[in-house]
mmCIF file of C-alpha atoms and ligand atoms in Angstrom:
data_model
loop_
_atom_site.group_PDB
_atom_site.id
_atom_site.type_symbol
_atom_site.label_atom_id
_atom_site.label_comp_id
_atom_site.label_asym_id
_atom_site.label_seq_id
_atom_site.Cartn_x
_atom_site.Cartn_y
_atom_site.Cartn_z
ATOM 1 C CA MET A 1 0.037 0.037 -0.017
ATOM 2 C CA THR A 2 1.150 3.587 -0.628
ATOM 3 C CA THR A 3 2.840 5.088 2.364
ATOM 4 C CA ALA A 4 2.187 8.203 4.536
ATOM 5 C CA ASP A 5 5.346 9.979 3.500
ATOM 6 C CA ASP A 6 5.190 11.668 0.251
ATOM 7 C CA LEU A 7 8.592 11.790 -1.433
ATOM 8 C CA THR A 8 7.582 14.274 -4.103
ATOM 9 C CA THR A 9 5.975 17.003 -2.101
ATOM 10 C CA ASP A 10 6.380 18.094 1.546
ATOM 11 C CA SER A 11 2.770 17.438 2.536
ATOM 12 C CA THR A 12 1.418 14.851 4.967
ATOM 13 C CA VAL A 13 -2.274 13.873 5.006
ATOM 14 C CA THR A 14 -3.182 11.128 7.446
ATOM 15 C CA PRO A 15 -5.875 11.068 10.212
ATOM 16 C CA TYR A 16 -3.379 12.169 12.753
ATOM 17 C CA ASP A 17 -1.322 14.603 10.861
ATOM 18 C CA VAL A 18 -2.284 17.123 8.130
ATOM 19 C CA ARG A 19 0.594 19.409 7.065
ATOM 20 C CA GLY A 20 1.675 21.368 4.125
ATOM 21 C CA GLU A 21 -0.311 22.618 1.055
ATOM 22 C CA ILE A 22 -2.724 19.920 0.056
ATOM 23 C CA ASP A 23 -2.802 19.036 -3.582
ATOM 24 C CA TYR A 24 -6.256 17.358 -3.799
ATOM 25 C CA GLU A 25 -5.823 15.967 -7.315
ATOM 26 C CA LYS A 26 -2.437 14.581 -6.586
ATOM 27 C CA LEU A 27 -3.667 12.857 -3.482
ATOM 28 C CA CYS A 28 -6.186 10.978 -5.598
ATOM 29 C CA GLU A 29 -3.537 9.829 -8.039
ATOM 30 C CA ARG A 30 -1.250 8.795 -5.317
ATOM 31 C CA PHE A 31 -3.784 6.719 -3.401
ATOM 32 C CA GLY A 32 -5.734 5.451 -6.289
ATOM 33 C CA ALA A 33 -9.110 7.274 -5.725
ATOM 34 C CA ASP A 34 -11.031 8.354 -8.756
ATOM 35 C CA PRO A 35 -12.115 12.084 -9.379
ATOM 36 C CA LEU A 36 -15.875 12.189 -9.655
ATOM 37 C CA THR A 37 -17.082 12.312 -13.360
ATOM 38 C CA ASP A 38 -19.743 14.728 -14.432
ATOM 39 C CA GLU A 39 -22.050 11.729 -14.819
ATOM 40 C CA GLN A 40 -21.500 10.591 -11.256
ATOM 41 C CA VAL A 41 -22.067 14.059 -9.904
ATOM 42 C CA ALA A 42 -25.348 14.219 -11.816
ATOM 43 C CA ARG A 43 -26.542 10.875 -10.460
ATOM 44 C CA PHE A 44 -25.998 11.861 -6.768
ATOM 45 C CA PRO A 45 -29.041 13.589 -5.096
ATOM 46 C CA ASP A 46 -28.442 17.239 -5.883
ATOM 47 C CA HIS A 47 -26.470 19.061 -3.284
ATOM 48 C CA PRO A 48 -24.044 21.961 -3.410
ATOM 49 C CA LEU A 49 -21.283 19.852 -1.591
ATOM 50 C CA VAL A 50 -21.278 17.533 -4.562
ATOM 51 C CA ARG A 51 -22.454 19.725 -7.377
ATOM 52 C CA ARG A 52 -19.609 22.212 -6.632
ATOM 53 C CA ARG A 53 -17.155 19.376 -5.932
ATOM 54 C CA THR A 54 -16.277 20.023 -2.430
ATOM 55 C CA PHE A 55 -16.660 16.219 -2.402
ATOM 56 C CA TYR A 56 -14.568 15.578 -5.488
ATOM 57 C CA ALA A 57 -13.411 12.132 -5.637
ATOM 58 C CA GLY A 58 -14.390 8.487 -4.587
ATOM 59 C CA ARG A 59 -13.942 4.854 -4.552
ATOM 60 C CA ASP A 60 -16.536 2.466 -5.891
ATOM 61 C CA VAL A 61 -19.044 5.270 -6.191
ATOM 62 C CA ASP A 62 -20.891 3.553 -8.996
ATOM 63 C CA ARG A 63 -21.853 0.633 -6.951
ATOM 64 C CA TYR A 64 -23.384 2.801 -4.392
ATOM 65 C CA LEU A 65 -25.193 4.883 -7.089
ATOM 66 C CA ALA A 66 -26.570 2.022 -8.853
ATOM 67 C CA ALA A 67 -28.126 0.594 -5.551
ATOM 68 C CA ALA A 68 -29.483 3.998 -4.779
ATOM 69 C CA ASP A 69 -31.008 4.349 -8.181
ATOM 70 C CA ALA A 70 -32.499 0.833 -8.047
ATOM 71 C CA GLY A 71 -33.983 1.265 -4.692
ATOM 72 C CA ASP A 72 -31.781 -1.560 -3.334
ATOM 73 C CA PRO A 73 -30.325 -1.434 0.132
ATOM 74 C CA HIS A 74 -27.469 1.063 0.410
ATOM 75 C CA ALA A 75 -25.738 2.508 3.433
ATOM 76 C CA ILE A 76 -23.559 5.567 4.481
ATOM 77 C CA VAL A 77 -21.067 5.682 7.375
ATOM 78 C CA THR A 78 -19.885 8.950 8.627
ATOM 79 C CA GLY A 79 -18.531 9.414 12.005
ATOM 80 C CA ARG A 80 -17.059 11.885 14.448
ATOM 81 C CA GLY A 81 -13.884 11.862 16.661
ATOM 82 C CA PRO A 82 -15.280 13.620 19.840
ATOM 83 C CA SER A 83 -12.170 15.669 20.775
ATOM 84 C CA GLY A 84 -13.794 18.949 21.137
ATOM 85 C CA PRO A 85 -16.814 21.117 20.183
ATOM 86 C CA MET A 86 -17.913 20.567 16.608
ATOM 87 C CA HIS A 87 -17.482 23.406 14.183
ATOM 88 C CA LEU A 88 -18.815 24.214 10.693
ATOM 89 C CA GLY A 89 -16.441 22.032 8.812
ATOM 90 C CA HIS A 90 -17.281 18.958 10.979
ATOM 91 C CA VAL A 91 -20.956 19.032 10.177
ATOM 92 C CA LEU A 92 -20.829 19.079 6.331
ATOM 93 C CA PRO A 93 -20.674 15.222 5.820
ATOM 94 C CA PHE A 94 -23.577 14.779 8.211
ATOM 95 C CA TYR A 95 -25.987 17.221 6.368
ATOM 96 C CA LEU A 96 -24.873 15.623 3.151
ATOM 97 C CA ALA A 97 -25.684 12.187 4.549
ATOM 98 C CA LYS A 98 -29.092 13.519 5.704
ATOM 99 C CA ARG A 99 -29.800 14.819 2.214
ATOM 100 C CA PHE A 100 -28.924 11.357 0.702
ATOM 101 C CA GLN A 101 -31.041 9.652 3.289
ATOM 102 C CA GLU A 102 -34.072 11.794 2.434
ATOM 103 C CA ALA A 103 -33.620 11.414 -1.341
ATOM 104 C CA THR A 104 -32.933 7.711 -1.604
ATOM 105 C CA GLY A 105 -33.586 6.113 1.786
ATOM 106 C CA ALA A 106 -29.996 5.470 2.546
ATOM 107 C CA THR A 107 -29.314 3.829 5.984
ATOM 108 C CA VAL A 108 -26.906 6.023 7.837
ATOM 109 C CA TYR A 109 -24.421 4.842 10.565
ATOM 110 C CA VAL A 110 -22.696 7.395 12.752
ATOM 111 C CA PRO A 111 -19.910 6.035 14.924
ATOM 112 C CA LEU A 112 -18.243 8.143 17.579
ATOM 113 C CA SER A 113 -14.633 7.126 18.089
ATOM 114 C CA ASP A 114 -14.108 8.246 21.713
ATOM 115 C CA ASP A 115 -11.427 5.564 22.082
ATOM 116 C CA GLU A 116 -9.534 7.051 19.248
ATOM 117 C CA LYS A 117 -9.527 10.501 20.610
ATOM 118 C CA PHE A 118 -8.679 9.350 24.100
ATOM 119 C CA LEU A 119 -5.599 7.769 22.604
ATOM 120 C CA ALA A 120 -4.691 10.541 20.159
ATOM 121 C CA LYS A 121 -5.302 13.581 22.400
ATOM 122 C CA ALA A 122 -3.980 14.655 25.751
ATOM 123 C CA GLN A 123 -7.355 14.419 27.442
ATOM 124 C CA SER A 124 -8.970 12.364 30.179
ATOM 125 C CA PHE A 125 -11.883 9.941 29.494
ATOM 126 C CA GLU A 126 -13.977 12.445 31.423
ATOM 127 C CA SER A 127 -13.223 15.273 29.071
ATOM 128 C CA ILE A 128 -13.702 13.017 25.952
ATOM 129 C CA GLY A 129 -16.916 11.907 27.411
ATOM 130 C CA GLU A 130 -18.202 15.431 27.827
ATOM 131 C CA HIS A 131 -17.408 16.149 24.197
ATOM 132 C CA THR A 132 -19.006 12.902 23.206
ATOM 133 C CA ARG A 133 -22.264 13.993 24.833
ATOM 134 C CA GLU A 134 -22.120 17.418 23.259
ATOM 135 C CA ASN A 135 -21.243 16.103 19.830
ATOM 136 C CA LEU A 136 -24.099 13.655 20.031
ATOM 137 C CA ARG A 137 -26.488 16.589 20.495
ATOM 138 C CA ASP A 138 -25.094 18.072 17.285
ATOM 139 C CA VAL A 139 -25.486 14.702 15.476
ATOM 140 C CA LEU A 140 -29.066 14.485 16.716
ATOM 141 C CA ALA A 141 -29.797 18.061 15.639
ATOM 142 C CA VAL A 142 -29.019 17.154 12.022
ATOM 143 C CA GLY A 143 -32.357 15.394 12.123
ATOM 144 C CA PHE A 144 -31.689 11.896 10.845
ATOM 145 C CA ASP A 145 -34.561 9.499 10.418
ATOM 146 C CA PRO A 146 -34.314 7.227 13.430
ATOM 147 C CA GLU A 147 -35.821 4.266 11.496
ATOM 148 C CA ARG A 148 -32.901 4.382 9.127
ATOM 149 C CA THR A 149 -30.050 5.628 11.350
ATOM 150 C CA ARG A 150 -27.874 4.048 13.912
ATOM 151 C CA ILE A 151 -25.420 5.867 16.222
ATOM 152 C CA VAL A 152 -22.761 3.951 18.080
ATOM 153 C CA VAL A 153 -20.105 5.056 20.612
ATOM 154 C CA ASP A 154 -17.096 2.831 20.703
ATOM 155 C CA THR A 155 -16.663 2.447 24.513
ATOM 156 C CA ALA A 156 -20.415 2.307 25.019
ATOM 157 C CA ASP A 157 -21.119 -0.183 22.128
ATOM 158 C CA ALA A 158 -17.990 -2.211 22.710
ATOM 159 C CA ASP A 159 -20.169 -5.377 23.002
ATOM 160 C CA VAL A 160 -20.551 -5.311 19.215
ATOM 161 C CA ILE A 161 -17.675 -3.209 17.978
ATOM 162 C CA TYR A 162 -14.837 -4.925 19.858
ATOM 163 C CA PRO A 163 -15.267 -8.564 18.696
ATOM 164 C CA ILE A 164 -15.539 -7.333 15.196
ATOM 165 C CA ALA A 165 -12.476 -5.188 15.367
ATOM 166 C CA VAL A 166 -10.619 -8.028 16.873
ATOM 167 C CA ARG A 167 -11.477 -10.271 13.962
ATOM 168 C CA LEU A 168 -10.465 -7.523 11.451
ATOM 169 C CA ALA A 169 -7.197 -6.765 13.419
ATOM 170 C CA LYS A 170 -6.038 -10.274 12.511
ATOM 171 C CA HIS A 171 -5.214 -8.957 8.985
ATOM 172 C CA LEU A 172 -3.480 -5.794 10.037
ATOM 173 C CA THR A 173 0.264 -5.850 10.628
ATOM 174 C CA PRO A 174 2.190 -3.164 12.451
ATOM 175 C CA ALA A 175 4.189 -2.627 9.228
ATOM 176 C CA THR A 176 0.984 -1.753 7.353
ATOM 177 C CA VAL A 177 -0.135 0.529 10.028
ATOM 178 C CA GLU A 178 3.093 2.317 10.148
ATOM 179 C CA ALA A 179 3.286 2.643 6.305
ATOM 180 C CA VAL A 180 -0.166 4.029 6.099
ATOM 181 C CA TYR A 181 -0.515 6.199 9.261
ATOM 182 C CA GLY A 182 3.188 6.912 10.097
ATOM 183 C CA GLU A 183 4.657 5.939 13.482
ATOM 184 C CA GLN A 184 2.069 5.797 16.321
ATOM 185 C CA GLU A 185 2.836 6.676 19.910
ATOM 186 C CA THR A 186 0.988 3.787 21.475
ATOM 187 C CA VAL A 187 -0.330 0.314 20.621
ATOM 188 C CA GLY A 188 -3.820 1.720 21.156
ATOM 189 C CA LEU A 189 -3.545 3.889 18.006
ATOM 190 C CA GLN A 190 -2.035 1.004 16.223
ATOM 191 C CA PHE A 191 -5.116 -1.043 16.910
ATOM 192 C CA TYR A 192 -7.605 1.670 16.234
ATOM 193 C CA PRO A 193 -7.675 1.224 12.470
ATOM 194 C CA ALA A 194 -9.381 -2.123 13.011
ATOM 195 C CA VAL A 195 -12.045 -0.291 15.064
ATOM 196 C CA GLN A 196 -12.793 2.115 12.271
ATOM 197 C CA ALA A 197 -12.773 -0.810 9.851
ATOM 198 C CA ALA A 198 -15.474 -2.302 11.980
ATOM 199 C CA HIS A 199 -17.497 0.923 11.767
ATOM 200 C CA LEU A 200 -17.270 0.875 8.025
ATOM 201 C CA LEU A 201 -18.534 -2.724 7.772
ATOM 202 C CA LEU A 202 -21.172 -2.496 10.495
ATOM 203 C CA PRO A 203 -24.155 -1.642 8.236
ATOM 204 C CA GLN A 204 -23.450 -4.803 6.163
ATOM 205 C CA LEU A 205 -22.837 -6.926 9.246
ATOM 206 C CA VAL A 206 -25.990 -5.812 10.935
ATOM 207 C CA ALA A 207 -28.341 -5.986 7.857
ATOM 208 C CA GLY A 208 -26.529 -7.895 5.075
ATOM 209 C CA ARG A 209 -24.353 -7.139 2.049
ATOM 210 C CA ARG A 210 -24.909 -3.697 0.544
ATOM 211 C CA PRO A 211 -22.939 -0.927 -1.134
ATOM 212 C CA THR A 212 -21.729 1.371 1.564
ATOM 213 C CA LEU A 213 -20.429 4.874 0.943
ATOM 214 C CA VAL A 214 -18.205 6.826 3.466
ATOM 215 C CA PRO A 215 -18.377 10.488 2.893
ATOM 216 C CA ILE A 216 -15.294 12.044 4.700
ATOM 217 C CA ALA A 217 -12.566 14.543 4.352
ATOM 218 C CA VAL A 218 -9.505 13.174 2.578
ATOM 219 C CA ASP A 219 -7.393 12.893 5.708
ATOM 220 C CA GLN A 220 -9.771 9.945 6.765
ATOM 221 C CA ASP A 221 -9.176 8.067 3.483
ATOM 222 C CA PRO A 222 -6.383 5.930 4.994
ATOM 223 C CA HIS A 223 -9.086 4.260 7.189
ATOM 224 C CA VAL A 224 -11.109 3.446 4.175
ATOM 225 C CA ARG A 225 -8.133 2.054 2.295
ATOM 226 C CA VAL A 226 -7.137 -0.167 5.198
ATOM 227 C CA CYS A 227 -10.742 -1.373 5.653
ATOM 228 C CA ARG A 228 -10.928 -2.275 1.967
ATOM 229 C CA ASP A 229 -7.736 -4.116 2.205
ATOM 230 C CA ILE A 230 -8.954 -6.106 5.208
ATOM 231 C CA ALA A 231 -12.337 -6.842 3.699
ATOM 232 C CA ALA A 232 -10.628 -8.243 0.670
ATOM 233 C CA LYS A 233 -8.598 -10.537 2.776
ATOM 234 C CA ASP A 234 -11.379 -11.750 5.143
ATOM 235 C CA ALA A 235 -14.162 -14.085 4.106
ATOM 236 C CA LEU A 236 -16.738 -11.907 5.929
ATOM 237 C CA PRO A 237 -20.086 -11.653 3.845
ATOM 238 C CA VAL A 238 -19.484 -7.973 3.010
ATOM 239 C CA GLU A 239 -18.297 -5.911 0.028
ATOM 240 C CA LYS A 240 -15.529 -3.279 0.343
ATOM 241 C CA PRO A 241 -16.857 0.064 1.446
ATOM 242 C CA GLY A 242 -16.679 2.918 -0.999
ATOM 243 C CA ALA A 243 -15.534 6.420 -0.253
ATOM 244 C CA LEU A 244 -16.821 9.937 -1.194
ATOM 245 C CA LEU A 245 -13.747 12.200 -0.412
ATOM 246 C CA GLY A 246 -14.001 15.806 0.403
ATOM 247 C CA ARG A 247 -11.808 18.887 0.528
ATOM 248 C CA PHE A 248 -11.546 20.735 3.883
ATOM 249 C CA LEU A 249 -13.652 23.804 4.518
ATOM 250 C CA PRO A 250 -10.964 26.507 4.202
ATOM 251 C CA SER A 251 -9.633 27.945 7.433
ATOM 252 C CA LEU A 252 -11.020 31.349 8.299
ATOM 253 C CA GLU A 253 -7.470 32.739 8.048
ATOM 254 C CA GLY A 254 -6.873 31.414 4.596
ATOM 255 C CA PRO A 255 -5.803 28.339 2.704
ATOM 256 C CA GLY A 256 -5.379 25.001 4.673
ATOM 257 C CA LYS A 257 -7.622 23.011 6.917
ATOM 258 C CA MET A 258 -10.159 24.486 9.240
ATOM 259 C CA SER A 259 -8.829 23.075 12.414
ATOM 260 C CA SER A 260 -10.130 23.093 16.060
ATOM 261 C CA SER A 261 -6.957 21.653 17.338
ATOM 262 C CA ASP A 262 -4.643 24.476 16.658
ATOM 263 C CA ASP A 263 -5.125 28.175 17.550
ATOM 264 C CA ALA A 264 -6.826 29.055 14.361
ATOM 265 C CA PRO A 265 -10.177 30.713 14.991
ATOM 266 C CA SER A 266 -13.201 28.658 13.856
ATOM 267 C CA ILE A 267 -16.963 28.804 14.112
ATOM 268 C CA GLU A 268 -18.568 26.394 16.451
ATOM 269 C CA LEU A 269 -22.075 25.025 15.878
ATOM 270 C CA ILE A 270 -23.088 26.524 19.165
ATOM 271 C CA ALA A 271 -21.833 30.004 18.407
ATOM 272 C CA ASP A 272 -24.375 32.741 18.863
ATOM 273 C CA PRO A 273 -24.961 35.349 16.020
ATOM 274 C CA GLU A 274 -22.828 38.017 17.622
ATOM 275 C CA THR A 275 -19.859 35.598 17.819
ATOM 276 C CA VAL A 276 -20.227 34.460 14.315
ATOM 277 C CA ALA A 277 -20.328 38.122 13.080
ATOM 278 C CA GLU A 278 -17.399 39.123 15.244
ATOM 279 C CA THR A 279 -15.263 36.122 14.189
ATOM 280 C CA ILE A 280 -15.807 36.620 10.483
ATOM 281 C CA ARG A 281 -15.408 40.358 10.599
ATOM 282 C CA THR A 282 -12.098 40.178 12.438
ATOM 283 C CA HIS A 283 -10.625 36.908 11.165
ATOM 284 C CA ALA A 284 -11.857 35.956 7.632
ATOM 285 C CA TYR A 285 -9.261 36.261 4.931
ATOM 286 C CA THR A 286 -10.496 38.148 2.017
ATOM 287 C CA GLY A 287 -9.781 38.496 -1.627
ATOM 288 C CA GLY A 288 -10.391 42.286 -1.529
ATOM 289 C CA ARG A 289 -7.869 44.869 -2.495
ATOM 290 C CA ALA A 290 -5.765 46.980 -0.159
ATOM 291 C CA THR A 291 -7.815 50.302 -0.678
ATOM 292 C CA LEU A 292 -11.257 51.091 -1.585
ATOM 293 C CA ALA A 293 -10.228 52.955 -4.714
ATOM 294 C CA GLU A 294 -8.100 49.893 -5.869
ATOM 295 C CA HIS A 295 -11.051 47.588 -5.097
ATOM 296 C CA ARG A 296 -13.601 49.616 -7.060
ATOM 297 C CA ASP A 297 -11.124 49.746 -9.856
ATOM 298 C CA ARG A 298 -9.821 46.192 -10.102
ATOM 299 C CA GLY A 299 -12.304 44.229 -8.109
ATOM 300 C CA GLY A 300 -11.973 41.372 -5.682
ATOM 301 C CA ASP A 301 -10.867 37.692 -6.069
ATOM 302 C CA PRO A 302 -13.639 35.273 -4.917
ATOM 303 C CA THR A 303 -11.423 32.273 -5.471
ATOM 304 C CA VAL A 304 -9.277 33.087 -2.356
ATOM 305 C CA ASP A 305 -12.021 34.953 -0.449
ATOM 306 C CA VAL A 306 -12.915 32.850 2.631
ATOM 307 C CA PRO A 307 -16.486 34.262 3.119
ATOM 308 C CA PHE A 308 -17.189 33.710 -0.530
ATOM 309 C CA GLN A 309 -15.734 30.139 -0.315
ATOM 310 C CA TYR A 310 -18.093 29.363 2.657
ATOM 311 C CA LEU A 311 -20.965 30.440 0.544
ATOM 312 C CA ARG A 312 -19.774 28.367 -2.312
ATOM 313 C CA VAL A 313 -19.157 25.252 -0.348
ATOM 314 C CA PHE A 314 -22.365 25.074 1.612
ATOM 315 C CA PHE A 315 -24.117 28.239 2.726
ATOM 316 C CA GLU A 316 -25.519 29.587 -0.568
ATOM 317 C CA PRO A 317 -27.196 26.689 -2.316
ATOM 318 C CA ASP A 318 -28.460 28.651 -5.222
ATOM 319 C CA ASP A 319 -26.086 28.713 -8.100
ATOM 320 C CA ALA A 320 -27.532 31.912 -9.803
ATOM 321 C CA THR A 321 -27.334 33.898 -6.490
ATOM 322 C CA LEU A 322 -23.819 32.696 -5.970
ATOM 323 C CA GLU A 323 -22.755 33.628 -9.387
ATOM 324 C CA ARG A 324 -24.270 37.054 -9.057
ATOM 325 C CA ILE A 325 -22.285 37.653 -5.885
ATOM 326 C CA ALA A 326 -19.136 36.438 -7.507
ATOM 327 C CA GLN A 327 -19.712 38.796 -10.492
ATOM 328 C CA ARG A 328 -20.330 41.842 -8.214
ATOM 329 C CA TYR A 329 -17.318 41.032 -6.180
ATOM 330 C CA ARG A 330 -15.042 40.693 -9.337
ATOM 331 C CA SER A 331 -16.367 43.956 -10.718
ATOM 332 C CA GLY A 332 -15.529 45.910 -7.533
ATOM 333 C CA ASP A 333 -19.178 46.677 -7.010
ATOM 334 C CA LEU A 334 -19.315 44.511 -3.868
ATOM 335 C CA LEU A 335 -16.821 45.235 -1.119
ATOM 336 C CA SER A 336 -15.033 42.704 1.070
ATOM 337 C CA GLY A 337 -16.970 43.991 4.119
ATOM 338 C CA GLU A 338 -20.247 43.622 2.328
ATOM 339 C CA LEU A 339 -19.505 40.151 1.217
ATOM 340 C CA LYS A 340 -18.553 39.166 4.819
ATOM 341 C CA GLU A 341 -22.063 40.460 5.914
ATOM 342 C CA ILE A 342 -23.681 38.226 3.262
ATOM 343 C CA ALA A 343 -21.712 35.197 4.629
ATOM 344 C CA ILE A 344 -22.536 36.099 8.155
ATOM 345 C CA ASP A 345 -26.168 36.266 7.234
ATOM 346 C CA ARG A 346 -26.277 32.866 5.628
ATOM 347 C CA ILE A 347 -24.194 31.170 8.150
ATOM 348 C CA THR A 348 -26.275 32.590 11.026
ATOM 349 C CA ALA A 349 -29.395 31.416 9.267
ATOM 350 C CA PHE A 350 -28.085 27.817 9.042
ATOM 351 C CA LEU A 351 -26.940 27.858 12.655
ATOM 352 C CA GLU A 352 -30.213 29.210 13.843
ATOM 353 C CA GLY A 353 -31.936 26.125 12.518
ATOM 354 C CA HIS A 354 -29.344 23.733 13.748
ATOM 355 C CA GLN A 355 -29.370 25.375 17.244
ATOM 356 C CA ARG A 356 -33.219 25.338 17.400
ATOM 357 C CA ARG A 357 -33.208 21.568 16.758
ATOM 358 C CA ARG A 358 -30.446 21.126 19.228
ATOM 359 C CA ALA A 359 -32.123 23.073 21.956
ATOM 360 C CA SER A 360 -35.370 21.251 21.526
ATOM 361 C CA LEU A 361 -33.738 17.887 22.454
ATOM 362 C CA GLY A 362 -34.473 16.479 25.868
ATOM 363 C CA ASP A 363 -32.508 14.088 27.978
ATOM 364 C CA LEU A 364 -29.599 12.684 25.855
ATOM 365 C CA GLY A 365 -30.143 8.990 26.729
ATOM 366 C CA THR A 366 -33.814 9.209 25.806
ATOM 367 C CA GLU A 367 -33.199 11.012 22.561
ATOM 368 C CA LEU A 368 -30.519 8.479 21.589
ATOM 369 C CA GLU A 369 -32.611 5.424 22.295
ATOM 370 C CA PRO A 370 -34.322 5.143 18.878
ATOM 371 C CA TYR A 371 -30.928 5.375 17.167
ATOM 372 C CA ARG A 372 -29.220 2.668 19.204
ATOM 373 C CA LEU A 373 -28.577 -0.809 17.803
ATOM 374 C CA THR A 374 -31.281 -3.116 18.981
ATOM 375 C CA ASP A 375 -30.420 -6.459 20.696
ATOM 376 C CA GLY A 376 -31.432 -8.259 17.481
ATOM 377 C CA GLU A 377 -29.146 -6.050 15.412
ATOM 378 C CA ARG A 378 -26.292 -6.651 17.705
ATOM 379 C CA ARG A 379 -26.801 -10.338 17.505
ATOM 380 C CA SER A 380 -27.038 -10.290 13.686
ATOM 381 C CA ALA A 381 -23.846 -8.260 13.440
ATOM 382 C CA LEU A 382 -21.879 -10.697 15.663
ATOM 383 C CA GLU A 383 -23.352 -13.705 13.964
ATOM 384 C CA ARG A 384 -22.281 -12.442 10.407
ATOM 385 C CA ALA A 385 -18.909 -11.598 11.965
ATOM 386 C CA GLY A 386 -18.624 -15.234 13.149
ATOM 387 C CA VAL A 387 -18.493 -14.471 16.787
ATOM 388 C CA PRO A 388 -20.500 -17.123 18.767
ATOM 389 C CA PRO A 389 -22.577 -15.759 21.591
ATOM 390 C CA GLY A 390 -20.668 -15.815 24.838
ATOM 391 C CA PRO A 391 -21.669 -17.942 27.863
ATOM 392 C CA THR A 392 -22.436 -14.987 29.956
ATOM 393 C CA THR A 393 -24.419 -12.571 27.819
ATOM 394 C CA ARG A 394 -26.815 -11.619 30.622
ATOM 395 C CA PRO A 395 -25.700 -9.283 33.336
ATOM 396 C CA ARG A 396 -25.519 -10.887 36.702
ATOM 397 C CA THR A 397 -28.664 -9.704 38.650
ATOM 398 C CA GLN A 398 -27.471 -10.106 42.263
HETATM 399 N N1 LIG B 1 -11.785 9.004 12.694
HETATM 400 C C1 LIG B 1 -12.724 10.024 12.526
HETATM 401 C C2 LIG B 1 -12.205 11.352 13.007
HETATM 402 O O1 LIG B 1 -11.219 11.457 13.611
HETATM 403 C C3 LIG B 1 -13.991 9.769 13.183
HETATM 404 C C4 LIG B 1 -14.689 8.505 12.687
HETATM 405 C C5 LIG B 1 -14.825 7.344 13.379
HETATM 406 C C6 LIG B 1 -15.214 8.254 11.414
HETATM 407 N N2 LIG B 1 -15.403 6.372 12.599
HETATM 408 C C7 LIG B 1 -15.667 6.884 11.391
HETATM 409 C C8 LIG B 1 -15.429 9.008 10.217
HETATM 410 C C9 LIG B 1 -16.247 6.260 10.240
HETATM 411 C C10 LIG B 1 -16.083 8.389 9.166
HETATM 412 C C11 LIG B 1 -16.415 7.126 9.193
HETATM 413 O O2 LIG B 1 -12.797 12.361 12.653
#
């Protein structure tokens, strides 16, 4: 398998390290993903994230599209590593998954890898647990259909995740892990790829073979590659999961990844309107000119303007409106400050809906209940994974 270190550029893109200027097209070539064709883009349920190619490449996308078209079972897995509050960039794959679910009835699985984040970050289980609960509220606020959606938390659903991960780990050597992810600090993180592989196969283990699509940012592609590799080696009754790979939402301060883990400012899903406005007004990188006169004369550059890019990626779904904004900016008619206000307006409107749904949630345990795997689903998954029921499946009562 192709390794984490790129010998031709000085960028690194793995789940645990994103550094340097990302060449999205080159990443595809290097790791054997396929840029989406116009035909594939047209076959997905219409959404700006796909139409404008923020999600721009994939693996085995046609198998998924064929099943979705035919009304055959098809699944999506998109998860969250609960290491902190969720911000705008984190929620994009979830809203995309929701759109697909509404359009074609996709089953959606949302795993939360609290184990992974405990191992990867300098945080206690208590702190990760707090983020897990808050992140779960954000996932619930997206509004997935409980009939077709399952949410799992690694440490809480270990009864089903762990035996599957163990079976898959048998095909994963330390050499592969090191080649794909780079050197890991602990054996915990060396094992984790088997856990995420279990996530990606879970819909098929629970309910039978079906094309599965994993919409994720490119840094998570190594997990998909490893899972596909393992699935090919194991005799499990599953097909390899496919991927729909996304670019990062640009950082407010300019090109690169929008990151919550360094000091770059970002917009949290729970940010109030004043904070959103203040953050964008003070921090957003613009494509405007140095002086008003020069801007009027030569116009701005929407391709590097972060507020414009936020509109393009997600927050202005209408193509004609977006194009009008771009034209007015290029002509110098629209100023950077005015463009920022448009972005503030759209982002605030989106967050208002998200926060309203989030605030209307009651007790977390009760809200989660309809999204949890049933006993029957757990048993089916373990059965398909070839794990016989243990002798002591019932808790001791006295
Ligand atoms: N590893 C992902 C992250 O750090 C979270 C995650 C866990 C995930 N399981 C997944 C993402 C399955 C997509 C699919 O963000």
